[in-house]
Tab-separated table of C-alpha atoms in Angstrom:
chain	number	residue	atom	x	y	z
A	1	MET	CA	20.449	5.578	-20.893
A	2	ASN	CA	23.436	4.815	-23.201
A	3	LEU	CA	24.204	1.391	-24.688
A	4	ALA	CA	27.331	0.905	-22.565
A	5	SER	CA	25.398	1.371	-19.332
A	6	MET	CA	22.639	-0.964	-20.537
A	7	SER	CA	25.201	-3.607	-21.403
A	8	MET	CA	26.764	-3.263	-17.961
A	9	PHE	CA	23.365	-3.811	-16.318
A	10	GLN	CA	22.703	-6.864	-18.470
A	11	ARG	CA	26.129	-8.345	-17.664
A	12	ASN	CA	25.532	-7.871	-13.923
A	13	ALA	CA	22.107	-9.478	-14.189
A	14	THR	CA	23.678	-12.455	-16.013
A	15	ARG	CA	26.387	-12.976	-13.385
A	16	GLN	CA	23.996	-13.312	-10.452
A	17	PRO	CA	20.278	-14.099	-10.253
A	18	MET	CA	18.118	-11.031	-9.675
A	19	ALA	CA	14.966	-11.085	-7.575
A	20	ASP	CA	11.728	-9.929	-9.214
A	21	TYR	CA	11.294	-7.123	-6.669
A	22	ASP	CA	13.033	-5.390	-3.756
A	23	THR	CA	12.675	-8.031	-1.033
A	24	VAL	CA	14.292	-5.767	1.559
A	25	LEU	CA	11.632	-3.135	1.004
A	26	GLY	CA	8.942	-5.786	1.273
A	27	TRP	CA	10.208	-7.052	4.627
A	28	ILE	CA	10.542	-3.497	5.984
A	29	VAL	CA	6.876	-2.876	5.259
A	30	VAL	CA	5.876	-6.260	6.718
A	31	ALA	CA	7.797	-5.395	9.895
A	32	LEU	CA	6.056	-2.002	10.217
A	33	LEU	CA	2.615	-3.486	9.606
A	34	ALA	CA	3.202	-6.295	12.116
A	35	LEU	CA	4.499	-3.876	14.780
A	36	GLY	CA	1.561	-1.566	14.101
A	37	LEU	CA	-0.938	-4.417	14.466
A	38	VAL	CA	0.479	-5.432	17.879
A	39	MET	CA	0.704	-1.867	19.168
A	40	VAL	CA	-2.766	-0.828	17.928
A	41	TYR	CA	-4.199	-3.737	19.906
A	42	SER	CA	-2.164	-2.850	22.961
A	43	ALA	CA	-3.078	0.854	22.761
A	44	SER	CA	-6.786	0.345	22.075
A	45	ILE	CA	-7.821	-2.598	24.247
A	46	ALA	CA	-8.975	-0.456	27.200
A	47	THR	CA	-10.870	1.968	24.947
A	48	ALA	CA	-12.554	-0.909	23.103
A	49	GLU	CA	-13.578	-2.621	26.360
A	50	ALA	CA	-15.225	0.557	27.615
A	51	GLY	CA	-16.908	1.633	24.413
A	52	LYS	CA	-20.584	0.945	23.852
A	53	PHE	CA	-20.284	1.345	20.066
A	54	THR	CA	-17.528	-1.316	20.053
A	55	GLY	CA	-19.784	-3.784	21.814
A	56	PHE	CA	-17.410	-3.742	24.778
A	57	GLN	CA	-15.153	-6.123	22.799
A	58	PRO	CA	-11.443	-5.724	23.624
A	59	GLY	CA	-10.434	-6.910	20.155
A	60	TYR	CA	-12.685	-4.487	18.240
A	61	TYR	CA	-9.880	-2.276	16.899
A	62	LEU	CA	-7.576	-5.252	16.377
A	63	LEU	CA	-10.107	-6.967	14.103
A	64	ARG	CA	-10.818	-3.818	12.118
A	65	HIS	CA	-7.130	-2.957	11.778
A	66	THR	CA	-6.434	-6.512	10.572
A	67	MET	CA	-9.256	-6.116	8.026
A	68	PHE	CA	-7.762	-2.832	6.778
A	69	ILE	CA	-4.337	-4.468	6.364
A	70	VAL	CA	-5.856	-7.372	4.415
A	71	VAL	CA	-7.803	-4.976	2.162
A	72	GLY	CA	-4.655	-2.898	1.709
A	73	LEU	CA	-2.604	-5.951	0.707
A	74	PHE	CA	-5.201	-7.076	-1.853
A	75	ALA	CA	-5.471	-3.527	-3.194
A	76	GLY	CA	-1.687	-3.414	-3.431
A	77	ILE	CA	-1.592	-6.683	-5.364
A	78	ALA	CA	-4.178	-5.295	-7.829
A	79	VAL	CA	-2.294	-1.989	-8.222
A	80	PHE	CA	1.012	-3.822	-8.797
A	81	GLN	CA	-0.458	-5.284	-12.006
A	82	ILE	CA	-0.901	-1.820	-13.567
A	83	PRO	CA	2.045	-0.402	-15.570
A	84	LEU	CA	3.451	3.009	-14.512
A	85	GLN	CA	2.661	4.292	-17.984
A	86	THR	CA	-1.038	3.803	-17.285
A	87	TRP	CA	-0.820	5.749	-14.014
A	88	GLN	CA	0.933	8.560	-15.870
A	89	LYS	CA	-1.892	8.816	-18.401
A	90	ILE	CA	-4.651	8.967	-15.784
A	91	SER	CA	-2.851	11.023	-13.116
A	92	PRO	CA	-4.487	14.380	-14.055
A	93	TYR	CA	-7.938	12.736	-13.861
A	94	LEU	CA	-7.125	11.149	-10.507
A	95	PHE	CA	-6.034	14.557	-9.205
A	96	VAL	CA	-9.359	16.072	-10.332
A	97	LEU	CA	-11.173	13.155	-8.644
A	98	GLY	CA	-9.274	13.934	-5.412
A	99	VAL	CA	-10.323	17.596	-5.580
A	100	VAL	CA	-13.972	16.581	-6.099
A	101	LEU	CA	-13.830	14.236	-3.082
A	102	LEU	CA	-12.356	17.042	-0.957
A	103	MET	CA	-15.274	19.244	-2.017
A	104	LEU	CA	-17.824	16.565	-1.161
A	105	VAL	CA	-16.426	16.309	2.363
A	106	LEU	CA	-17.358	19.936	2.994
A	107	ILE	CA	-21.008	19.497	1.956
A	108	PRO	CA	-23.293	19.239	5.022
A	109	GLY	CA	-25.012	15.867	5.128
A	110	VAL	CA	-22.401	14.317	2.844
A	111	GLY	CA	-19.163	14.778	4.781
A	112	LYS	CA	-18.949	13.178	8.215
A	113	SER	CA	-17.764	15.293	11.131
A	114	VAL	CA	-15.689	13.754	13.950
A	115	ASN	CA	-14.239	15.815	16.854
A	116	GLY	CA	-15.028	19.054	15.028
A	117	SER	CA	-13.288	18.127	11.802
A	118	ARG	CA	-15.119	17.251	8.607
A	119	ARG	CA	-12.668	14.910	6.874
A	120	TRP	CA	-14.592	11.711	6.097
A	121	LEU	CA	-17.110	10.311	3.623
A	122	SER	CA	-19.272	7.547	5.034
A	123	LEU	CA	-19.211	4.362	2.940
A	124	PHE	CA	-21.308	2.447	5.512
A	125	VAL	CA	-18.679	-0.271	6.084
A	126	PHE	CA	-15.957	2.268	6.828
A	127	ASN	CA	-15.236	5.980	6.490
A	128	LEU	CA	-13.141	7.151	3.523
A	129	GLN	CA	-10.727	9.992	4.194
A	130	PRO	CA	-10.177	11.742	0.852
A	131	SER	CA	-7.071	13.586	2.049
A	132	GLU	CA	-5.260	10.231	2.279
A	133	LEU	CA	-6.113	9.483	-1.358
A	134	MET	CA	-5.092	13.033	-2.271
A	135	LYS	CA	-1.541	12.405	-1.046
A	136	LEU	CA	-1.188	9.523	-3.498
A	137	PHE	CA	-2.835	11.498	-6.303
A	138	ALA	CA	-0.504	14.432	-5.578
A	139	VAL	CA	2.517	12.185	-6.025
A	140	LEU	CA	1.254	10.913	-9.396
A	141	TYR	CA	0.150	14.352	-10.585
A	142	ALA	CA	3.313	16.188	-9.492
A	143	ALA	CA	5.500	13.590	-11.224
A	144	ASP	CA	3.488	13.881	-14.447
A	145	TYR	CA	3.480	17.671	-14.181
A	146	ALA	CA	7.274	17.781	-13.860
A	147	VAL	CA	7.667	15.530	-16.919
A	148	ARG	CA	5.110	17.442	-19.027
A	149	LYS	CA	6.527	20.838	-18.137
A	150	GLY	CA	10.114	19.772	-18.751
A	151	ALA	CA	10.350	21.841	-21.922
A	152	VAL	CA	9.102	25.033	-20.206
A	153	LYS	CA	10.464	24.519	-16.707
A	154	ASN	CA	12.381	27.813	-16.982
A	155	SER	CA	9.170	29.775	-17.596
A	156	LEU	CA	7.694	31.460	-14.541
A	157	ILE	CA	4.205	31.711	-16.042
A	158	LYS	CA	3.917	28.297	-17.670
A	159	ALA	CA	5.727	26.324	-14.991
A	160	PHE	CA	4.961	28.237	-11.815
A	161	MET	CA	1.371	29.463	-12.036
A	162	PRO	CA	-0.468	26.199	-12.813
A	163	MET	CA	1.102	24.328	-9.885
A	164	PHE	CA	0.634	27.276	-7.514
A	165	VAL	CA	-3.075	27.572	-8.451
A	166	VAL	CA	-3.864	23.859	-7.991
A	167	MET	CA	-1.888	23.623	-4.735
A	168	SER	CA	-3.652	26.724	-3.397
A	169	LEU	CA	-7.023	25.172	-4.289
A	170	VAL	CA	-6.169	21.914	-2.576
A	171	GLY	CA	-4.757	23.743	0.421
A	172	THR	CA	-7.904	25.834	0.833
A	173	LEU	CA	-10.126	22.750	0.736
A	174	LEU	CA	-7.937	20.925	3.281
A	175	LEU	CA	-7.808	23.856	5.668
A	176	LEU	CA	-11.589	24.212	5.523
A	177	GLU	CA	-11.964	20.657	6.908
A	178	PRO	CA	-9.566	21.467	8.732
A	179	ASP	CA	-6.649	19.153	7.937
A	180	MET	CA	-3.492	21.217	8.174
A	181	GLY	CA	-1.251	18.155	8.403
A	182	ALA	CA	-2.363	16.762	5.022
A	183	PHE	CA	-1.820	20.185	3.461
A	184	VAL	CA	1.754	20.311	4.734
A	185	VAL	CA	2.481	16.825	3.405
A	186	ILE	CA	0.992	17.576	-0.020
A	187	CYS	CA	2.948	20.809	-0.281
A	188	ALA	CA	6.122	18.889	0.579
A	189	ILE	CA	5.330	16.334	-2.138
A	190	ALA	CA	4.757	19.055	-4.760
A	191	LEU	CA	7.841	21.093	-3.884
A	192	GLY	CA	10.084	18.051	-3.518
A	193	THR	CA	8.974	16.582	-6.824
A	194	LEU	CA	9.506	19.824	-8.728
A	195	TRP	CA	12.943	20.215	-7.171
A	196	LEU	CA	13.930	16.667	-8.106
A	197	GLY	CA	12.403	17.194	-11.535
A	198	GLY	CA	15.009	19.890	-12.255
A	199	PHE	CA	12.780	22.957	-12.300
A	200	ASN	CA	14.451	26.332	-12.651
A	201	LEU	CA	15.681	27.659	-9.311
A	202	LYS	CA	13.598	30.833	-9.708
A	203	VAL	CA	10.419	28.827	-10.300
A	204	PHE	CA	11.159	26.550	-7.368
A	205	GLY	CA	12.050	29.548	-5.212
A	206	LEU	CA	8.760	31.245	-5.998
A	207	LEU	CA	6.802	28.163	-4.925
A	208	VAL	CA	8.911	27.869	-1.772
A	209	VAL	CA	8.040	31.461	-0.878
A	210	ALA	CA	4.458	31.667	-2.185
A	211	LEU	CA	2.987	28.470	-0.738
A	212	PRO	CA	4.275	29.036	2.840
A	213	ALA	CA	3.153	32.688	2.583
A	214	ALA	CA	-0.348	31.570	1.679
A	215	PHE	CA	-0.157	28.995	4.448
A	216	TYR	CA	0.834	31.714	6.960
A	217	VAL	CA	-2.080	33.929	5.958
A	218	LEU	CA	-4.527	31.062	6.393
A	219	ILE	CA	-3.098	30.259	9.845
A	220	VAL	CA	-3.199	33.800	11.266
A	221	SER	CA	-6.708	34.312	9.893
A	222	SER	CA	-8.047	31.480	12.072
A	223	PRO	CA	-7.798	31.427	15.885
A	224	TYR	CA	-8.232	27.634	15.813
A	225	ARG	CA	-5.279	27.095	13.465
A	226	MET	CA	-3.142	29.636	15.349
A	227	HIS	CA	-3.889	27.791	18.585
A	228	ARG	CA	-2.839	24.458	17.065
A	229	VAL	CA	0.460	25.951	15.894
A	230	THR	CA	1.398	27.711	19.112
A	231	SER	CA	0.024	25.553	21.927
A	232	PHE	CA	2.781	22.900	21.650
A	233	MET	CA	5.484	25.365	22.696
A	234	ASP	CA	4.643	25.086	26.415
A	235	PRO	CA	2.131	22.279	27.122
A	236	TRP	CA	2.813	22.539	30.858
A	237	ALA	CA	1.378	26.068	30.919
A	238	ASP	CA	-2.080	24.480	30.632
A	239	PRO	CA	-1.639	20.726	31.229
A	240	TYR	CA	-5.358	20.159	31.810
A	241	GLY	CA	-6.488	22.200	28.812
A	242	LYS	CA	-4.596	23.137	25.632
A	243	GLY	CA	-1.524	21.116	26.572
A	244	TYR	CA	-3.340	18.018	27.886
A	245	GLN	CA	-2.659	15.672	24.944
A	246	LEU	CA	0.976	16.633	24.472
A	247	SER	CA	1.781	16.619	28.196
A	248	HIS	CA	0.554	13.046	28.516
A	249	ALA	CA	2.499	12.019	25.402
A	250	LEU	CA	5.638	13.435	27.022
A	251	ILE	CA	4.850	11.598	30.253
A	252	ALA	CA	4.590	8.369	28.223
A	253	PHE	CA	8.033	8.997	26.701
A	254	GLY	CA	9.457	9.718	30.141
A	255	ARG	CA	8.009	6.564	31.689
A	256	GLY	CA	9.422	4.362	28.899
A	257	GLU	CA	13.078	5.237	29.560
A	258	TRP	CA	15.459	2.819	27.732
A	259	LEU	CA	13.559	-0.490	27.512
A	260	GLY	CA	9.980	0.526	28.340
A	261	VAL	CA	7.592	-0.683	31.008
A	262	GLY	CA	6.701	-3.789	29.010
A	263	LEU	CA	4.276	-4.667	26.231
A	264	GLY	CA	0.691	-4.002	27.380
A	265	ALA	CA	1.764	-2.242	30.573
A	266	SER	CA	1.206	1.356	29.473
A	267	VAL	CA	-0.676	3.556	31.918
A	268	GLU	CA	-1.159	6.534	29.595
A	269	LYS	CA	-3.350	4.484	27.214
A	270	LEU	CA	-5.838	3.976	30.059
A	271	PHE	CA	-7.935	7.023	29.105
A	272	TYR	CA	-5.185	9.545	29.868
A	273	LEU	CA	-3.735	9.937	26.380
A	274	PRO	CA	-6.385	10.780	23.737
A	275	GLU	CA	-6.037	9.118	20.306
A	276	ALA	CA	-3.573	6.617	21.739
A	277	HIS	CA	-4.080	4.106	18.895
A	278	THR	CA	-4.097	6.715	16.082
A	279	ASP	CA	-2.127	9.962	16.133
A	280	PHE	CA	-0.228	9.229	19.367
A	281	LEU	CA	0.587	5.559	18.876
A	282	LEU	CA	4.299	6.322	19.055
A	283	ALA	CA	3.892	7.612	22.603
A	284	VAL	CA	2.497	4.218	23.628
A	285	ILE	CA	5.379	2.521	21.820
A	286	ALA	CA	7.772	4.765	23.729
A	287	GLU	CA	6.134	3.917	27.058
A	288	GLU	CA	5.950	0.156	26.510
A	289	LEU	CA	9.047	-0.485	24.410
A	290	GLY	CA	11.170	2.474	25.467
A	291	PHE	CA	13.963	4.224	23.586
A	292	VAL	CA	14.861	0.947	21.868
A	293	GLY	CA	11.335	0.539	20.431
A	294	VAL	CA	11.173	4.120	19.145
A	295	SER	CA	14.644	3.774	17.646
A	296	ILE	CA	13.574	0.635	15.773
A	297	VAL	CA	10.567	2.471	14.323
A	298	ILE	CA	12.731	5.385	13.204
A	299	LEU	CA	15.360	3.061	11.703
A	300	LEU	CA	12.720	1.129	9.764
A	301	PHE	CA	11.306	4.345	8.288
A	302	GLY	CA	14.796	5.589	7.464
A	303	TRP	CA	15.614	2.292	5.729
A	304	LEU	CA	12.348	2.406	3.775
A	305	ILE	CA	13.048	5.941	2.540
A	306	VAL	CA	16.626	5.017	1.530
A	307	ARG	CA	15.292	2.044	-0.473
A	308	ALA	CA	12.657	4.261	-2.163
A	309	PHE	CA	15.241	6.845	-3.221
A	310	ALA	CA	17.541	4.029	-4.421
A	311	ILE	CA	14.734	2.744	-6.670
A	312	GLY	CA	14.209	6.304	-7.941
A	313	ARG	CA	17.916	6.687	-8.680
A	314	GLN	CA	17.900	3.403	-10.573
A	315	SER	CA	14.979	4.679	-12.656
A	316	VAL	CA	16.958	7.836	-13.506
A	317	MET	CA	19.837	5.695	-14.749
A	318	LEU	CA	17.354	3.870	-16.978
A	319	ASP	CA	15.947	7.182	-18.337
A	320	ARG	CA	12.569	6.583	-16.697
A	321	GLN	CA	11.876	10.072	-15.393
A	322	TYR	CA	8.216	9.609	-14.445
A	323	ALA	CA	8.914	6.357	-12.592
A	324	ALA	CA	11.841	8.008	-10.803
A	325	LEU	CA	9.740	10.959	-9.633
A	326	VAL	CA	6.909	8.644	-8.458
A	327	ALA	CA	9.369	6.633	-6.372
A	328	GLN	CA	10.976	9.744	-4.938
A	329	GLY	CA	7.596	11.385	-4.349
A	330	ILE	CA	6.438	8.373	-2.333
A	331	ALA	CA	9.671	8.579	-0.339
A	332	ILE	CA	9.036	12.296	0.394
A	333	TRP	CA	5.410	11.641	1.352
A	334	LEU	CA	6.087	8.789	3.768
A	335	GLY	CA	9.238	10.393	5.137
A	336	VAL	CA	7.654	13.805	5.815
A	337	GLN	CA	4.487	12.300	7.299
A	338	ALA	CA	6.466	9.968	9.576
A	339	MET	CA	8.756	12.840	10.603
A	340	ILE	CA	5.807	15.101	11.455
A	341	ASN	CA	4.015	12.403	13.490
A	342	ILE	CA	7.211	11.544	15.400
A	343	GLY	CA	7.899	15.261	15.987
A	344	VAL	CA	4.328	15.833	17.251
A	345	ASN	CA	4.585	12.900	19.654
A	346	MET	CA	7.884	14.218	20.981
A	347	GLY	CA	6.585	17.794	21.341
A	348	VAL	CA	8.912	19.412	18.793
A	349	LEU	CA	6.129	20.108	16.247
A	350	PRO	CA	2.556	21.352	16.631
A	351	THR	CA	-0.248	18.801	16.647
A	352	LYS	CA	-1.430	18.208	13.080
A	353	GLY	CA	-3.664	15.123	13.179
A	354	LEU	CA	-1.347	12.991	11.042
A	355	THR	CA	-1.104	9.263	11.621
A	356	LEU	CA	2.125	7.250	11.582
A	357	PRO	CA	2.234	5.434	8.202
A	358	PHE	CA	1.710	1.634	8.366
A	359	LEU	CA	1.390	1.672	12.163
A	360	SER	CA	-1.498	3.870	13.307
A	361	TYR	CA	-5.092	2.722	13.257
A	362	GLY	CA	-7.057	4.034	10.303
A	363	GLY	CA	-8.567	2.341	7.302
A	364	SER	CA	-7.924	4.926	4.537
A	365	GLY	CA	-4.359	5.505	5.661
A	366	ILE	CA	-3.375	1.833	5.821
A	367	VAL	CA	-4.960	0.962	2.449
A	368	VAL	CA	-3.391	3.973	0.643
A	369	ASN	CA	0.004	3.300	2.210
A	370	CYS	CA	-0.121	-0.297	0.927
A	371	ILE	CA	-1.074	0.952	-2.535
A	372	ALA	CA	1.851	3.392	-2.511
A	373	ILE	CA	4.291	0.589	-1.661
A	374	ALA	CA	2.788	-1.555	-4.418
A	375	MET	CA	3.504	1.270	-6.890
A	376	LEU	CA	7.042	1.547	-5.549
A	377	LEU	CA	7.542	-2.173	-5.988
A	378	ARG	CA	6.104	-1.923	-9.500
A	379	VAL	CA	8.698	0.778	-10.347
A	380	ASP	CA	11.434	-1.513	-9.054
A	381	TRP	CA	9.976	-4.528	-10.942
A	382	GLU	CA	9.929	-2.623	-14.218
A	383	ASN	CA	13.493	-1.411	-13.635
A	384	ARG	CA	14.695	-4.974	-13.095
A	385	ARG	CA	12.980	-6.202	-16.239
A	386	MET	CA	14.615	-3.434	-18.248
A	387	MET	CA	18.013	-4.349	-16.830
A	388	ARG	CA	17.427	-7.909	-18.014
A	389	GLY	CA	16.437	-6.645	-21.435
A	390	VAL	CA	12.854	-7.853	-21.018
A	391	SER	CA	9.978	-5.681	-22.251
A	392	ILE	CA	7.554	-4.226	-19.689
């Protein structure tokens, strides 16, 4: 950043008081977490009342979801204290840790299997889902990779092959769980970060072609994955079998109309719609709060992504490339995951087992989402201190 631009930032900061962090971003996340808490309780109360393992307590999922939010907020506060420079130094090691955790999940007796998928490690108090951590580690690693490879970003061998190899390894581990949704999100993070990092068009083009090609081969080689990709096209062809979940999600959207049937009045959550408080929470929001409720959710996510990219752009102006790519990587991650979950609930994308960030029930997801926002706020905090001429 040149001296004239720095002087301009300092003059602007002198004219009007500057907050220590992006308060708008903070309130957006608070709104999403609050809405998610209310809707998780509404969507899960019948399931909790009928479940023996929940002790037949209607507030079982509400209490656990509240606990996850509290843990996520405390984890976020702790992460906010760590400079971005430290995360850059340890990002390759965190990525390796993520790969190791993904391997542990696949070991019989170590990884926990739920509904035919082996995605969790039991920590007694709660189950850790390594793929959620891997999304965060992928953001940090891809940003560091783009910065480190800046001098050779025009080289196909030095810039293309390392990223392709590690992404193929991660993709293979995720598809063995199987967790196709996490693989799609992590690929989007890697490709988006390299594109924003200014990689040569040929290098980027090779990744764009090679990763989806590998993804296609893995899909067609497995009847299960092929079924997941194609069954959404016509759920009404088998509404009591392959299309059961999606057909009931669409019924929920249809019942909601403009203003919804009222908070707590959903019928689909009464054992018709599977995973109503996790993957298909938006369908319950659509039924109870209608088009207006769904629109609010989409607008909040859109606003969050705009703020994240604005923080990244500010970092670019301050010549903080790694911080910029971390902020933009988080925006890509949350934006793509939210878009996929919304698309799945509306029947325009195949079911992928992805939760809606900040809203859906799930300990690992909520905690990691809060940590990601804490990092984003840290980027913004460091930017503001630089604009004031204060060391970070």
